Amino acid sequence: MPGRSTSSSGSTGFISFSGVESALSSLKNFQSCISSGMDTAYSVALGLVETQTEVSSEYSMDKAMVEFAMMDRELNHYLKAVQSTINHVKEERPEEIPDLKLLVEEKFSALQNKNSDADFQNNEKFTQFKQQLKELKKQFYL
């Protein structure tokens, strides 16, 4: 049976992931908060361009969008690491319960080590923000 393990005393134990899966669900809900933050920064930045407010304020909104995109990427990596670890343990059915925290940390670290600035090109809201900001600047500064 998946997740079943035998301890050294000979009794059989079962790894329940219901608590972890519930926490993952909560984290996935947090992604909507990040998305809302990006929407707000996007609206503010566009408003700044439309009112021709100084460039430093626009730069702050750009930095905020980068921060939101980084949070989104980090959260996605963490969710992938946890889900991957859960799936691996369920498939492997180890005799001894592994250190799940360590396994997740290792997978998360491996994902984080692959980060690059090019990752933002894959973030739909970030790329939309940059494109529309560029188009608005053309309209208002010509």
XYZ file of N, CA, C and O in Angstrom:
568
model
N 0.852 -1.185 0.000
C 0.000 0.000 0.000
C 0.894 1.243 0.000
O 1.857 1.301 0.748
N 0.607 2.230 -0.828
C 1.436 3.425 -0.889
C 1.548 4.103 0.461
O 0.575 4.218 1.198
N 2.773 4.570 0.762
C 2.981 5.299 1.991
C 3.139 4.434 3.218
O 3.356 4.925 4.301
N 3.047 3.123 3.064
C 3.155 2.231 4.210
C 4.616 1.990 4.541
O 5.446 1.861 3.668
N 4.941 1.953 5.814
C 6.317 1.677 6.216
C 6.316 0.797 7.454
O 5.336 0.718 8.177
N 7.422 0.137 7.667
C 7.572 -0.719 8.824
C 8.663 -0.134 9.702
O 9.760 0.139 9.236
N 8.380 0.087 10.963
C 9.395 0.633 11.865
C 10.278 -0.495 12.370
O 9.997 -1.668 12.163
N 11.339 -0.141 13.061
C 12.278 -1.155 13.541
C 11.656 -2.080 14.580
O 12.142 -3.172 14.809
N 10.558 -1.667 15.204
C 9.907 -2.525 16.185
C 9.006 -3.563 15.527
O 8.425 -4.392 16.202
N 8.881 -3.490 14.196
C 8.088 -4.476 13.487
C 6.662 -4.057 13.258
O 5.927 -4.720 12.554
N 6.223 -2.934 13.831
C 4.853 -2.497 13.584
C 4.796 -1.720 12.275
O 5.769 -1.168 11.823
N 3.642 -1.750 11.674
C 3.469 -1.095 10.394
C 2.877 0.281 10.601
O 1.921 0.439 11.344
N 3.448 1.294 9.918
C 2.951 2.661 10.004
C 2.484 3.136 8.642
O 2.765 2.510 7.636
N 1.765 4.227 8.624
C 1.261 4.786 7.372
C 1.579 6.264 7.361
O 1.343 6.955 8.342
N 2.113 6.739 6.246
C 2.406 8.158 6.115
C 1.167 8.823 5.556
O 0.723 8.516 4.449
N 0.581 9.726 6.308
C -0.579 10.470 5.845
C -0.118 11.850 5.374
O 0.579 12.555 6.085
N -0.516 12.190 4.174
C -0.128 13.473 3.607
C -1.276 14.479 3.623
O -1.175 15.535 3.015
N -2.358 14.173 4.324
C -3.531 15.062 4.293
C -3.205 16.449 4.839
O -3.662 17.452 4.282
N -2.404 16.532 5.885
C -2.020 17.837 6.440
C -1.160 18.619 5.476
O -1.333 19.834 5.296
N -0.233 17.930 4.818
C 0.648 18.578 3.849
C -0.168 19.037 2.641
O 0.007 20.159 2.146
N -1.073 18.191 2.178
C -1.885 18.553 1.026
C -2.818 19.718 1.333
O -3.061 20.578 0.483
N -3.297 19.796 2.560
C -4.124 20.927 2.977
C -3.300 22.218 2.989
O -3.761 23.275 2.530
N -2.075 22.121 3.497
C -1.187 23.291 3.509
C -0.843 23.719 2.083
O -0.779 24.923 1.790
N -0.628 22.757 1.190
C -0.356 23.084 -0.216
C -1.537 23.824 -0.838
O -1.350 24.773 -1.603
N -2.721 23.394 -0.506
C -3.920 24.047 -1.020
C -3.975 25.504 -0.559
O -4.299 26.407 -1.339
N -3.623 25.743 0.692
C -3.593 27.111 1.211
C -2.545 27.951 0.493
O -2.781 29.114 0.166
N -1.394 27.355 0.240
C -0.342 28.080 -0.486
C -0.776 28.397 -1.911
O -0.485 29.477 -2.428
N -1.478 27.466 -2.531
C -1.970 27.719 -3.887
C -2.961 28.883 -3.889
O -2.987 29.679 -4.823
N -3.751 28.989 -2.826
C -4.671 30.120 -2.709
C -3.914 31.435 -2.564
O -4.380 32.486 -3.002
N -2.741 31.381 -1.960
C -1.931 32.587 -1.792
C -1.453 33.127 -3.140
O -1.188 34.317 -3.278
N -1.366 32.252 -4.132
C -0.966 32.704 -5.463
C -1.921 33.782 -5.980
O -1.498 34.688 -6.693
N -3.186 33.709 -5.597
C -4.136 34.737 -6.038
C -3.808 36.082 -5.386
O -4.041 37.136 -5.985
N -3.245 36.059 -4.181
C -2.822 37.303 -3.527
C -1.662 37.936 -4.291
O -1.622 39.157 -4.478
N -0.737 37.117 -4.733
C 0.389 37.616 -5.530
C -0.143 38.200 -6.835
O 0.268 39.288 -7.255
N -1.071 37.508 -7.445
C -1.669 37.988 -8.693
C -2.375 39.322 -8.480
O -2.248 40.240 -9.301
N -3.094 39.467 -7.391
C -3.772 40.735 -7.084
C -2.767 41.856 -6.871
O -2.991 42.991 -7.307
N -1.675 41.545 -6.208
C -0.619 42.542 -6.004
C -0.028 42.996 -7.324
O 0.236 44.191 -7.525
N 0.159 42.052 -8.236
C 0.686 42.404 -9.554
C -0.319 43.279 -10.311
O 0.074 44.248 -10.972
N -1.596 42.945 -10.191
C -2.631 43.757 -10.848
C -2.616 45.186 -10.310
O -2.737 46.153 -11.074
N -2.456 45.329 -9.004
C -2.437 46.657 -8.391
C -1.217 47.456 -8.836
O -1.334 48.626 -9.222
N -0.045 46.828 -8.797
C 1.181 47.513 -9.232
C 1.061 47.909 -10.701
O 1.477 49.004 -11.101
N 0.481 47.041 -11.488
C 0.269 47.293 -12.916
C -0.615 48.526 -13.113
O -0.281 49.438 -13.872
N -1.727 48.579 -12.406
C -2.656 49.709 -12.521
C -2.005 51.016 -12.085
O -2.173 52.053 -12.732
N -1.279 50.976 -10.999
C -0.604 52.178 -10.499
C 0.438 52.661 -11.501
O 0.521 53.852 -11.818
N 1.226 51.737 -12.038
C 2.265 52.113 -13.002
C 1.646 52.733 -14.252
O 2.146 53.748 -14.762
N 0.569 52.156 -14.739
C -0.094 52.720 -15.918
C -0.668 54.100 -15.606
O -0.585 55.018 -16.428
N -1.212 54.254 -14.415
C -1.713 55.567 -13.994
C -0.601 56.593 -13.925
O -0.792 57.759 -14.301
N 0.567 56.191 -13.469
C 1.704 57.103 -13.410
C 2.126 57.564 -14.798
O 2.452 58.738 -15.004
N 2.112 56.643 -15.743
C 2.481 57.003 -17.119
C 1.434 57.952 -17.703
O 1.773 58.961 -18.320
N 0.164 57.615 -17.476
C -0.912 58.444 -18.022
C -0.882 59.868 -17.465
O -1.204 60.824 -18.160
N -0.509 60.017 -16.212
C -0.452 61.350 -15.603
C 0.919 61.982 -15.776
O 1.179 63.053 -15.252
N 1.796 61.279 -16.469
C 3.155 61.729 -16.754
C 3.904 62.089 -15.464
O 4.582 63.095 -15.378
N 3.731 61.241 -14.473
C 4.422 61.400 -13.206
C 5.890 61.049 -13.397
O 6.253 60.301 -14.294
N 6.731 61.562 -12.511
C 8.175 61.363 -12.677
C 8.559 59.895 -12.797
O 7.884 59.019 -12.270
N 9.655 59.674 -13.482
C 10.111 58.329 -13.827
C 10.458 57.501 -12.594
O 10.279 56.293 -12.591
N 10.914 58.114 -11.500
C 11.305 57.323 -10.329
C 10.118 56.564 -9.740
O 10.273 55.463 -9.235
N 8.922 57.133 -9.809
C 7.733 56.433 -9.315
C 7.416 55.231 -10.192
O 7.048 54.164 -9.707
N 7.572 55.427 -11.489
C 7.358 54.325 -12.430
C 8.387 53.220 -12.171
O 8.063 52.031 -12.195
N 9.619 53.614 -11.896
C 10.680 52.653 -11.591
C 10.313 51.846 -10.345
O 10.547 50.639 -10.300
N 9.707 52.484 -9.359
C 9.288 51.778 -8.138
C 8.239 50.718 -8.458
O 8.255 49.630 -7.884
N 7.338 51.033 -9.363
C 6.313 50.059 -9.756
C 6.950 48.901 -10.520
O 6.559 47.756 -10.364
N 7.949 49.210 -11.329
C 8.667 48.166 -12.051
C 9.357 47.231 -11.050
O 9.300 46.006 -11.194
N 9.990 47.817 -10.035
C 10.632 47.005 -8.995
C 9.606 46.157 -8.251
O 9.860 44.996 -7.929
N 8.425 46.729 -7.996
C 7.370 45.975 -7.309
C 6.936 44.785 -8.156
O 6.748 43.681 -7.636
N 6.811 44.994 -9.458
C 6.425 43.889 -10.352
C 7.492 42.795 -10.349
O 7.165 41.604 -10.350
N 8.755 43.191 -10.323
C 9.840 42.197 -10.255
C 9.743 41.412 -8.954
O 9.879 40.182 -8.954
N 9.481 42.099 -7.853
C 9.346 41.422 -6.558
C 8.183 40.426 -6.564
O 8.311 39.311 -6.072
N 7.060 40.844 -7.124
C 5.909 39.939 -7.210
C 6.234 38.735 -8.091
O 5.873 37.599 -7.763
N 6.896 38.972 -9.208
C 7.264 37.866 -10.103
C 8.231 36.910 -9.397
O 8.140 35.690 -9.563
N 9.145 37.458 -8.603
C 10.079 36.605 -7.853
C 9.341 35.781 -6.802
O 9.623 34.596 -6.627
N 8.378 36.404 -6.114
C 7.582 35.663 -5.124
C 6.803 34.551 -5.802
O 6.720 33.430 -5.278
N 6.232 34.856 -6.948
C 5.457 33.870 -7.692
C 6.340 32.693 -8.096
O 5.960 31.531 -7.922
N 7.521 32.993 -8.601
C 8.451 31.934 -9.019
C 8.871 31.087 -7.814
O 8.877 29.855 -7.881
N 9.203 31.743 -6.700
C 9.635 31.014 -5.509
C 8.517 30.136 -4.951
O 8.751 28.980 -4.594
N 7.308 30.670 -4.921
C 6.172 29.885 -4.438
C 5.931 28.683 -5.352
O 5.704 27.565 -4.876
N 5.999 28.897 -6.659
C 5.826 27.784 -7.596
C 6.902 26.720 -7.401
O 6.609 25.519 -7.442
N 8.132 27.140 -7.178
C 9.210 26.175 -6.930
C 8.955 25.383 -5.659
O 9.167 24.168 -5.615
N 8.500 26.065 -4.617
C 8.238 25.374 -3.353
C 7.098 24.364 -3.522
O 7.196 23.224 -3.057
N 6.038 24.783 -4.202
C 4.916 23.874 -4.436
C 5.358 22.655 -5.237
O 4.968 21.518 -4.926
N 6.182 22.875 -6.252
C 6.700 21.758 -7.055
C 7.558 20.833 -6.213
O 7.472 19.606 -6.342
N 8.399 21.397 -5.359
C 9.282 20.587 -4.519
C 8.480 19.711 -3.565
O 8.767 18.519 -3.407
N 7.479 20.290 -2.933
C 6.655 19.521 -1.987
C 5.871 18.442 -2.726
O 5.865 17.270 -2.315
N 5.219 18.818 -3.823
C 4.413 17.848 -4.561
C 5.280 16.718 -5.108
O 4.902 15.550 -5.062
N 6.452 17.060 -5.611
C 7.376 16.061 -6.137
C 7.820 15.095 -5.039
O 7.890 13.882 -5.257
N 8.098 15.632 -3.867
C 8.515 14.792 -2.740
C 7.390 13.855 -2.318
O 7.617 12.659 -2.103
N 6.185 14.390 -2.215
C 5.033 13.563 -1.842
C 4.843 12.431 -2.860
O 4.682 11.258 -2.484
N 4.861 12.780 -4.138
C 4.674 11.768 -5.179
C 5.755 10.704 -5.132
O 5.473 9.516 -5.285
N 6.993 11.143 -4.913
C 8.113 10.199 -4.846
C 7.938 9.213 -3.683
O 8.107 8.003 -3.859
N 7.587 9.718 -2.524
C 7.415 8.849 -1.343
C 6.230 7.906 -1.545
O 6.302 6.722 -1.191
N 5.159 8.398 -2.139
C 3.997 7.544 -2.398
C 4.352 6.420 -3.373
O 3.894 5.286 -3.209
N 5.156 6.737 -4.384
C 5.534 5.733 -5.379
C 6.554 4.735 -4.830
O 6.460 3.541 -5.096
N 7.518 5.229 -4.085
C 8.606 4.384 -3.591
C 8.190 3.489 -2.421
O 8.780 2.429 -2.221
N 7.257 3.947 -1.625
C 6.817 3.219 -0.429
C 8.004 2.730 0.408
O 8.209 1.531 0.580
N 8.799 3.664 0.920
C 9.997 3.275 1.671
C 9.638 2.526 2.958
O 8.573 2.720 3.531
N 10.584 1.668 3.380
C 10.362 0.920 4.627
C 10.445 1.838 5.832
O 9.752 1.632 6.811
N 11.319 2.828 5.755
C 11.439 3.802 6.849
C 10.989 5.162 6.329
O 11.255 5.517 5.187
N 10.324 5.890 7.182
C 9.843 7.208 6.796
C 11.046 8.132 6.611
O 11.840 8.318 7.538
N 11.187 8.714 5.408
C 12.325 9.597 5.158
C 12.126 10.968 5.817
O 11.026 11.303 6.258
N 13.189 11.737 5.867
C 13.133 13.105 6.377
C 12.521 13.965 5.268
O 13.225 14.437 4.370
N 11.216 14.135 5.323
C 10.502 14.845 4.265
C 10.950 16.294 4.138
O 11.072 16.822 3.028
N 11.205 16.928 5.270
C 11.643 18.330 5.243
C 12.954 18.455 4.471
O 13.102 19.344 3.631
N 13.882 17.557 4.730
C 15.169 17.592 4.034
C 14.998 17.342 2.545
O 15.602 18.033 1.713
N 14.158 16.375 2.191
C 13.912 16.085 0.773
C 13.312 17.284 0.046
O 13.718 17.624 -1.069
N 12.358 17.951 0.689
C 11.732 19.134 0.090
C 12.765 20.246 -0.057
O 12.853 20.898 -1.102
N 13.570 20.463 0.986
C 14.592 21.520 0.934
C 15.583 21.267 -0.199
O 15.978 22.204 -0.891
N 15.969 20.019 -0.399
C 16.912 19.685 -1.468
C 16.302 19.953 -2.842
O 16.935 20.540 -3.719
N 15.053 19.534 -3.024
C 14.389 19.751 -4.319
C 14.152 21.247 -4.564
O 14.349 21.737 -5.682
N 13.745 21.954 -3.530
C 13.506 23.395 -3.650
C 14.807 24.118 -3.999
O 14.839 24.968 -4.892
N 15.864 23.757 -3.318
C 17.171 24.373 -3.578
C 17.624 24.115 -5.011
O 18.144 25.018 -5.682
N 17.412 22.913 -5.488
C 17.792 22.572 -6.865
C 16.999 23.422 -7.864
O 17.563 23.912 -8.851
N 15.722 23.625 -7.606
C 14.906 24.461 -8.485
C 15.350 25.920 -8.425
O 15.447 26.598 -9.456
N 15.632 26.408 -7.227
C 16.055 27.793 -7.059
C 17.404 28.057 -7.735
O 17.640 29.145 -8.246
N 18.266 27.051 -7.741
C 19.584 27.217 -8.358
C 19.495 27.387 -9.870
O 20.440 27.864 -10.494
N 18.384 27.005 -10.454
C 18.189 27.139 -11.896
C 17.600 28.504 -12.281
O 17.384 28.776 -13.449
N 17.345 29.367 -11.299
C 16.730 30.662 -11.562
C 17.591 31.525 -12.474
O 18.815 31.504 -12.394
N 16.903 32.287 -13.308
C 17.585 33.291 -14.125
C 16.604 34.432 -14.384
O 15.397 34.280 -14.214
N 17.133 35.554 -14.793
C 16.271 36.693 -15.094
C 15.340 36.388 -16.267
O 14.284 36.995 -16.397
N 15.737 35.456 -17.103
C 14.905 35.071 -18.241
C 13.589 34.437 -17.785
O 12.620 34.405 -18.549
N 13.541 33.954 -16.549
C 12.315 33.353 -16.015
C 11.141 34.325 -16.071
O 9.986 33.921 -16.214
N 11.433 35.622 -15.945
C 10.359 36.608 -15.937
C 9.666 36.691 -17.292
O 8.530 37.142 -17.380
N 10.352 36.263 -18.339
C 9.738 36.255 -19.668
C 8.587 35.253 -19.718
O 7.719 35.345 -20.578
N 8.579 34.310 -18.771
C 7.519 33.303 -18.708
C 6.356 33.728 -17.816
O 5.346 33.037 -17.761
N 6.527 34.850 -17.096
C 5.464 35.316 -16.218
C 4.537 36.214 -17.035
O 4.910 37.303 -17.456
N 3.344 35.725 -17.285
C 2.397 36.405 -18.167
C 2.116 37.840 -17.730
O 2.118 38.761 -18.548
N 1.861 38.040 -16.449
C 1.523 39.386 -15.973
C 2.711 40.329 -16.084
O 2.551 41.501 -16.424
N 3.896 39.825 -15.825
C 5.090 40.671 -15.911
C 5.338 41.090 -17.353
O 5.600 42.267 -17.624
N 5.247 40.155 -18.283
C 5.491 40.495 -19.687
C 4.396 41.417 -20.223
O 4.683 42.341 -20.986
N 3.161 41.201 -19.798
C 2.057 42.076 -20.207
C 2.298 43.490 -19.670
O 2.101 44.472 -20.380
N 2.736 43.578 -18.423
C 3.042 44.868 -17.796
C 4.100 45.619 -18.597
O 3.923 46.782 -18.949
N 5.194 44.956 -18.915
C 6.288 45.597 -19.640
C 5.832 46.053 -21.033
O 6.155 47.160 -21.465
N 5.073 45.221 -21.710
C 4.614 45.543 -23.061
C 3.660 46.733 -23.057
O 3.819 47.663 -23.839
N 2.676 46.707 -22.175
C 1.698 47.797 -22.159
C 2.317 49.096 -21.674
O 1.942 50.175 -22.136
N 3.257 49.001 -20.769
C 3.950 50.198 -20.297
C 4.719 50.844 -21.454
O 4.683 52.064 -21.629
N 5.370 50.012 -22.243
C 6.112 50.505 -23.401
C 5.178 51.186 -24.399
O 5.467 52.266 -24.914
N 4.031 50.553 -24.662
C 3.065 51.114 -25.608
C 2.479 52.432 -25.105
O 2.305 53.380 -25.873
N 2.177 52.497 -23.805
C 1.626 53.737 -23.246
C 2.640 54.867 -23.312
O 2.284 56.010 -23.587
N 3.894 54.556 -23.048
C 4.941 55.586 -23.111
C 5.023 56.166 -24.503
O 5.203 57.372 -24.675
N 4.891 55.321 -25.511
C 4.928 55.794 -26.902
C 3.791 56.778 -27.140
O 3.972 57.804 -27.784
N 2.608 56.466 -26.615
C 1.440 57.329 -26.812
C 1.582 58.667 -26.102
O 1.255 59.706 -26.664
N 2.049 58.641 -24.864
C 2.059 59.855 -24.055
C 3.308 60.706 -24.213
O 3.298 61.870 -23.889
N 4.392 60.118 -24.693
C 5.637 60.884 -24.781
C 6.017 61.235 -26.219
O 7.098 61.702 -26.471
N 5.102 61.007 -27.161
C 5.393 61.390 -28.551
C 4.861 62.749 -28.867
O 4.032 63.339 -28.391
